[in-house]
mmCIF file of C-alpha atoms in Angstrom:
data_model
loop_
_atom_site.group_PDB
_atom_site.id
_atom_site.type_symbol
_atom_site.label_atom_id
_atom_site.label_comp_id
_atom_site.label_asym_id
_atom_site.label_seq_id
_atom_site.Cartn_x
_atom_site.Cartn_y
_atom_site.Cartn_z
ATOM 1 C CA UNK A 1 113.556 68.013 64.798
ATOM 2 C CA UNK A 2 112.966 66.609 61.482
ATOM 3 C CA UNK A 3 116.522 66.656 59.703
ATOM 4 C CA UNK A 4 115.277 64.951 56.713
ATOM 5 C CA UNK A 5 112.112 65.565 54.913
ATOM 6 C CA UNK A 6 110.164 64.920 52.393
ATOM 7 C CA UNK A 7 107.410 68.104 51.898
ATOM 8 C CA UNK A 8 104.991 66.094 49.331
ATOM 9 C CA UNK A 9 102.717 63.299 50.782
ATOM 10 C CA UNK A 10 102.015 62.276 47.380
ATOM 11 C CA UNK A 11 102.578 62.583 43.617
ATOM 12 C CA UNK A 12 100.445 61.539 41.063
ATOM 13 C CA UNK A 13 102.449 61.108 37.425
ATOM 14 C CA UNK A 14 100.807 59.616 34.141
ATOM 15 C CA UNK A 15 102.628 56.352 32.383
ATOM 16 C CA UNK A 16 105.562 57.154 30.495
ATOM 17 C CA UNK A 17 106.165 60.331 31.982
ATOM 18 C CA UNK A 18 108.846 61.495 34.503
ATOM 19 C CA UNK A 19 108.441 61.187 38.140
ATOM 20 C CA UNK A 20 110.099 63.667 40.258
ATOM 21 C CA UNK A 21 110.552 63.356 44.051
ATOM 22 C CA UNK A 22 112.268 65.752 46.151
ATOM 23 C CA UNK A 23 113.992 65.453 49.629
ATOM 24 C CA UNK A 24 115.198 68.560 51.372
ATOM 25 C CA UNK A 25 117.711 67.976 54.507
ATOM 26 C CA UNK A 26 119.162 70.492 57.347
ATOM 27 C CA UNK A 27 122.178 68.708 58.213
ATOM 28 C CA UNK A 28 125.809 69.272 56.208
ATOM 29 C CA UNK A 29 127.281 66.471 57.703
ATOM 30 C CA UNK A 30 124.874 64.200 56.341
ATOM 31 C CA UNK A 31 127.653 62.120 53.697
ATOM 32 C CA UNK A 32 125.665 59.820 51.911
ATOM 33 C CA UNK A 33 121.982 59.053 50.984
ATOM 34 C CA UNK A 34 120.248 56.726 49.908
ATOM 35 C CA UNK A 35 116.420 56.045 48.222
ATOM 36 C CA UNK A 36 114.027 53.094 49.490
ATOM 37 C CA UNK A 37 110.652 51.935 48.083
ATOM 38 C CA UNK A 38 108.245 50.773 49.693
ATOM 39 C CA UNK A 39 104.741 48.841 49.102
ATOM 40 C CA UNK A 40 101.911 48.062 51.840
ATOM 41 C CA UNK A 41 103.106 45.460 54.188
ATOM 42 C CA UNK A 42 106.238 44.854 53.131
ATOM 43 C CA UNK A 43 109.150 46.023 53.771
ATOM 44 C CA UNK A 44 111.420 49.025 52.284
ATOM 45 C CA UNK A 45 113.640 47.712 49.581
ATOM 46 C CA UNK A 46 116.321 49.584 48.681
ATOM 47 C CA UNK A 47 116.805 51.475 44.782
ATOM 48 C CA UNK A 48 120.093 54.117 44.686
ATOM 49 C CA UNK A 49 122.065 56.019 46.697
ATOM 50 C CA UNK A 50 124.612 58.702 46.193
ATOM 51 C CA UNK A 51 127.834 59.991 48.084
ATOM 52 C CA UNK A 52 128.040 63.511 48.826
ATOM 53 C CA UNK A 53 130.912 64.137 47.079
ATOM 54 C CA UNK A 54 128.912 63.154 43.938
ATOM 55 C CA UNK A 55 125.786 65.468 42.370
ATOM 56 C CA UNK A 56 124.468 62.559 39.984
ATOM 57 C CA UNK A 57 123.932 58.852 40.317
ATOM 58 C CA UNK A 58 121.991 56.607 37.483
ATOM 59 C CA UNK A 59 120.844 53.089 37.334
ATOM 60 C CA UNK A 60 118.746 51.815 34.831
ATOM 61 C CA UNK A 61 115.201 54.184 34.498
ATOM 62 C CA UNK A 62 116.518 56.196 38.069
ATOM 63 C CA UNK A 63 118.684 58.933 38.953
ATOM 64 C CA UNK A 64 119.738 60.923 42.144
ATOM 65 C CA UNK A 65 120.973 63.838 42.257
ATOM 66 C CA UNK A 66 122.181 66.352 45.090
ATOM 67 C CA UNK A 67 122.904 69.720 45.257
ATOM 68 C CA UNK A 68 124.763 70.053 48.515
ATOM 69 C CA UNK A 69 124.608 74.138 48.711
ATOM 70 C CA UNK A 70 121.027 73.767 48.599
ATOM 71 C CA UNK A 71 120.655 70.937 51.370
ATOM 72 C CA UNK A 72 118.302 69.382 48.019
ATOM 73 C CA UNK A 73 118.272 66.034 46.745
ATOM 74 C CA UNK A 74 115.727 64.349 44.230
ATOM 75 C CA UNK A 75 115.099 61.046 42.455
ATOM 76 C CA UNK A 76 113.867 61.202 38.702
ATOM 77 C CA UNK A 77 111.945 58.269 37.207
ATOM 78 C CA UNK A 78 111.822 57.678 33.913
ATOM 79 C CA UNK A 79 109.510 56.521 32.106
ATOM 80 C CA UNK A 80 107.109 56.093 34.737
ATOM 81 C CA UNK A 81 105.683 52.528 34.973
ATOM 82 C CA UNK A 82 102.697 51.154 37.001
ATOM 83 C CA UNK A 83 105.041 49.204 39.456
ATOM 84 C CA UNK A 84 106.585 52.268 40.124
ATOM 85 C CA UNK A 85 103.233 52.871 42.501
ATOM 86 C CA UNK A 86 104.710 53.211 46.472
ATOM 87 C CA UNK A 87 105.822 55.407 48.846
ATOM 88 C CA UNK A 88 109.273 56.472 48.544
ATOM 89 C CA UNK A 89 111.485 57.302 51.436
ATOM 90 C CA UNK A 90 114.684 59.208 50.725
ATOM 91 C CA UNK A 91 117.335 58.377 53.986
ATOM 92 C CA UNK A 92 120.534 59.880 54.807
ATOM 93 C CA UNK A 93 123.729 58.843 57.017
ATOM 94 C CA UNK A 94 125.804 61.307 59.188
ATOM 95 C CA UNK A 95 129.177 61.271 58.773
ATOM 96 C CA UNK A 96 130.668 58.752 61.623
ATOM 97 C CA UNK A 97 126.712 58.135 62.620
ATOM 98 C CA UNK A 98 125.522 54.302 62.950
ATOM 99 C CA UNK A 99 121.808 55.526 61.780
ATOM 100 C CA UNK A 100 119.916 55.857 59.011
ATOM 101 C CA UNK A 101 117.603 59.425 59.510
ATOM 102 C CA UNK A 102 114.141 59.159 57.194
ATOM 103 C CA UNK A 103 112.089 61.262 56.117
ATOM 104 C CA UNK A 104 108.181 60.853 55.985
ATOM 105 C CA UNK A 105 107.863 59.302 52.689
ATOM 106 C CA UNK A 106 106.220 60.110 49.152
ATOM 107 C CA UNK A 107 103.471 58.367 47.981
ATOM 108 C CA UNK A 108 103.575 58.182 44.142
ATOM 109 C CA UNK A 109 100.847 56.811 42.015
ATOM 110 C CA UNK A 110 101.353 56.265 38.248
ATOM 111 C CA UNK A 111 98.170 56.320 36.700
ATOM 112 C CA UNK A 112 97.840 54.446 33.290
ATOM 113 C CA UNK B 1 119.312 32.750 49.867
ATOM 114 C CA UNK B 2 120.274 35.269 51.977
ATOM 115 C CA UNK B 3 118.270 37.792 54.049
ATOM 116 C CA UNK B 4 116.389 39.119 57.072
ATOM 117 C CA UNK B 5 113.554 37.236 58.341
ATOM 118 C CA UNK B 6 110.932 38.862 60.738
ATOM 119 C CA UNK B 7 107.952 37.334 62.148
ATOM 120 C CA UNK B 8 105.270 36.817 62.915
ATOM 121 C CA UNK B 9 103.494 38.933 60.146
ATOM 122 C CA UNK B 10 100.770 39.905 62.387
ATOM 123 C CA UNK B 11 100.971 39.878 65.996
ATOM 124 C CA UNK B 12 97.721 40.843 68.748
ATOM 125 C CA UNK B 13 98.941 42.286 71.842
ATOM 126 C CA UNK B 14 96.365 41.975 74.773
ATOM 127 C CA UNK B 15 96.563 45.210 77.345
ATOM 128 C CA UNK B 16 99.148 44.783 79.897
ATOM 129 C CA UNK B 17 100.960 42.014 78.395
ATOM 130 C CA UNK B 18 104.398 42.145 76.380
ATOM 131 C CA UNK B 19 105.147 40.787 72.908
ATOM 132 C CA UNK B 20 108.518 40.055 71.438
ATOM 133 C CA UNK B 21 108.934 40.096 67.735
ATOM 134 C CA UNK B 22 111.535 38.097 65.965
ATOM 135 C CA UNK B 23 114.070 39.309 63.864
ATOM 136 C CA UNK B 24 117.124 36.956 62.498
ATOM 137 C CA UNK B 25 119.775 37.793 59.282
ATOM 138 C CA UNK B 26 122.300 35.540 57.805
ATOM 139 C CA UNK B 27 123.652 38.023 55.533
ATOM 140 C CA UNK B 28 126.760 38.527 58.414
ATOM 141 C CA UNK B 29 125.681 42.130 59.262
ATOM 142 C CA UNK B 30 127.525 43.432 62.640
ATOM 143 C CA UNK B 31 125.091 46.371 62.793
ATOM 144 C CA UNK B 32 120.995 45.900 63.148
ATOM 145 C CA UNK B 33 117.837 48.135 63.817
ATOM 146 C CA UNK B 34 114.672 48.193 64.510
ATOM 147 C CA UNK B 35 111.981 50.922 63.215
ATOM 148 C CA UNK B 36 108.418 51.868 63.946
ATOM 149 C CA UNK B 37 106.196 52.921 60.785
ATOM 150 C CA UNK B 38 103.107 54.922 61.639
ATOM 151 C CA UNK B 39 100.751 56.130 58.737
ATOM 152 C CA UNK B 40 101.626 59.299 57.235
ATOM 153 C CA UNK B 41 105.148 58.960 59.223
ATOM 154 C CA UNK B 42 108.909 58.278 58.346
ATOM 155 C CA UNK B 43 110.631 55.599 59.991
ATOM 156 C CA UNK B 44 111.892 55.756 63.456
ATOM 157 C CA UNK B 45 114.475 54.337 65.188
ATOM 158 C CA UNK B 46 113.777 52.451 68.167
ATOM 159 C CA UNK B 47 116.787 50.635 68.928
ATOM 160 C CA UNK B 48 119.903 49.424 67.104
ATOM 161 C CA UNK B 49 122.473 47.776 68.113
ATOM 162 C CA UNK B 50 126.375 48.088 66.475
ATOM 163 C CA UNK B 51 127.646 44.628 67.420
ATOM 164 C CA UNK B 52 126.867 41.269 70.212
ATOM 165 C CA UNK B 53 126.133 42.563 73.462
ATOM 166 C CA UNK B 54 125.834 45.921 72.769
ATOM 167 C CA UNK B 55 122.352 48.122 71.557
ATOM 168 C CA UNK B 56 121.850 51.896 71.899
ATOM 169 C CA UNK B 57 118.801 53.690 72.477
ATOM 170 C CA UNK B 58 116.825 55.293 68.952
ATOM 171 C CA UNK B 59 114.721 58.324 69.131
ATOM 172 C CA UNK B 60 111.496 56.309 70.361
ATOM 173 C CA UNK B 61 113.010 53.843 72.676
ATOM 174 C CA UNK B 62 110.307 54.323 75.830
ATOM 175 C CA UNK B 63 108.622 51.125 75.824
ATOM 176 C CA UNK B 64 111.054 48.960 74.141
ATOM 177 C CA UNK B 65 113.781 46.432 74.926
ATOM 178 C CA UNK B 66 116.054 44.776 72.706
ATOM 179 C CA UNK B 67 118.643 42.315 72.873
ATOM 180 C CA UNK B 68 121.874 41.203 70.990
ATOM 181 C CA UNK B 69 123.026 37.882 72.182
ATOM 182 C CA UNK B 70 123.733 36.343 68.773
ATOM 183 C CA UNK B 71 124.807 38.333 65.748
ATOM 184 C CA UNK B 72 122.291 36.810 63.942
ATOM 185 C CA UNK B 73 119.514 37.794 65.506
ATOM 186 C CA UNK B 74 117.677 41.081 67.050
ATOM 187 C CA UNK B 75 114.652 40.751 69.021
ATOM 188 C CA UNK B 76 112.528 43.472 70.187
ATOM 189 C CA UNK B 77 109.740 43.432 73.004
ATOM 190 C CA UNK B 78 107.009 45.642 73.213
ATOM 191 C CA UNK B 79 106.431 46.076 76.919
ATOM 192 C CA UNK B 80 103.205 46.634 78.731
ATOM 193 C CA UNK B 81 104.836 50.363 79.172
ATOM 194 C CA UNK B 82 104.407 50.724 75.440
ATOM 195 C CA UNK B 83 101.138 52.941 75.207
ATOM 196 C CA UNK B 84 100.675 52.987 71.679
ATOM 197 C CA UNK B 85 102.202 49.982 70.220
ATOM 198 C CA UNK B 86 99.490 49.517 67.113
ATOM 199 C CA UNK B 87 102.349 49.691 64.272
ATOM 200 C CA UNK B 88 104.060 48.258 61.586
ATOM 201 C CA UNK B 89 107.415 47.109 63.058
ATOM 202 C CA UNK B 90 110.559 47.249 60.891
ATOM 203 C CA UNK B 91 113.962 45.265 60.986
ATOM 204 C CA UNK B 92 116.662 45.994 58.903
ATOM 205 C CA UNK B 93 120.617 45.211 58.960
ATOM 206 C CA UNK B 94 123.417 47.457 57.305
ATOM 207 C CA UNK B 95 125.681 46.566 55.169
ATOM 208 C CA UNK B 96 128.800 48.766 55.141
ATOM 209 C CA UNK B 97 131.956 50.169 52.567
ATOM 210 C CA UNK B 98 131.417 51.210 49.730
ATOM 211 C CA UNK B 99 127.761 50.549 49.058
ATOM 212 C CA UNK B 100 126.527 51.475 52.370
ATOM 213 C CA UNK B 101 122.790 50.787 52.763
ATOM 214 C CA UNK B 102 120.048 49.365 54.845
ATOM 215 C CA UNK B 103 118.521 45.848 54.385
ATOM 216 C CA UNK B 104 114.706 45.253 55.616
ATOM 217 C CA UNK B 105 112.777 42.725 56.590
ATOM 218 C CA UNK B 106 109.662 42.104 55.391
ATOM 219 C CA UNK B 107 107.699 43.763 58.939
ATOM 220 C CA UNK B 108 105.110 42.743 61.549
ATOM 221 C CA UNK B 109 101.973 44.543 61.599
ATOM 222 C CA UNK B 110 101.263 45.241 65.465
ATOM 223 C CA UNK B 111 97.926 45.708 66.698
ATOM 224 C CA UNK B 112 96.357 46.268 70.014
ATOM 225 C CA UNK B 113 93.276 43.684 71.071
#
């Protein structure tokens, strides 16, 4: 029963443009959520997250948002950069929960 | 400076025999966890444990054993039971309040001899 996933394996986005990945989840007790990175051998580092009772988030070139009535959250990248090349793994916390549920992960490659 | 510190980086496991890999934070996290990462797959939870002396089963726990003697430290064994232990093993503490998130480690890459 995957409750969160991610339905592209990969994304391919030229330099300067805006990356888009999506993150669809079945659970509405899921409260908060949260976007890693990730490169080969190494672990996931962490890059925004967003409450539930919020619909945007920014920081820097990133933004979350959610739409909560669609179960739908995405990250937006912009501009696109060539160390913005990993998978991406978009996580979310149940309310009162201990655990962090992933999904399968986005691989996104910014070509030059 | 602060952190979580896994090792080894790459670890052989011979058939039949069991391998613990080390996981230690000094960022003062209560709660830790560890994942297995499988290509083309999400993380899952093996095992994570909320405070000392105390660890709950994750969704793949068959296998596995952890203990929590010391809150600085998490260490999982992969046990001979483990049938299909090639992976690329994942600790990670959580911070908690307001800016609630996971911290990793930086992994051990698992392989079967």
């Amino acid at each position: 029963d995957q409750q969160v996933k991610q339905n592209s394996p990969s994304l391919s986005v030229q330099e300067g443009r805006i990356s888009i990945l999506n993150c669809d989840y079945t659970n509405s007790m899921f409260d908060y959520f949260l976007w890693y990175k990730k490169y080969p051998a190494e672990g996931p580092t962490f890059l925004i997250s967003i409450s539930s009772i919020k619909d945007k988030n920014e920081d820097g070139r990133f933004t979350v948002f959610l739409n909560k009535s669609a179960k739908h959250l995405s990250l937006h990248i912009v501009p696109s950069q060539p160390g913005d090349s990993a998978v991406y793994f978009c996580a979310a916390i149940l309310e009162g929960a201990q655990k962090l549920v992933f999904g399968q992960g986005t691989r996104l490659t910014i070509n030059p | 400076d602060g952190g979580i510190t896994q090792s080894p980086k790459y670890l052989f496991r011979k058939e039949g025999q069991n391998v613990t890999l080390s996981c230690e934070q000094n960022l003062n996290h209560d709660a830790m966890y560890w994942y297995r990462q499988d290509p083309g797959q999400g993380l899952r939870l093996i095992y994570y444990s909320q405070i000392v002396n105390d660890f709950q089963k994750g969704d793949i726990a068959e296998g596995y054993s952890v203990s929590r003697e010391k809150k600085e430290s998490f260490p999982l064994t992969v046990t001979s039971a483990q049938k299909n232990p090639t992976a690329f093993y994942l600790c990670a503490s959580r911070q908690t309040g307001s800016n609630e998130k996971l911290f990793f480690g930086s992994g051990t890459q698992l392989s079967v001899l």
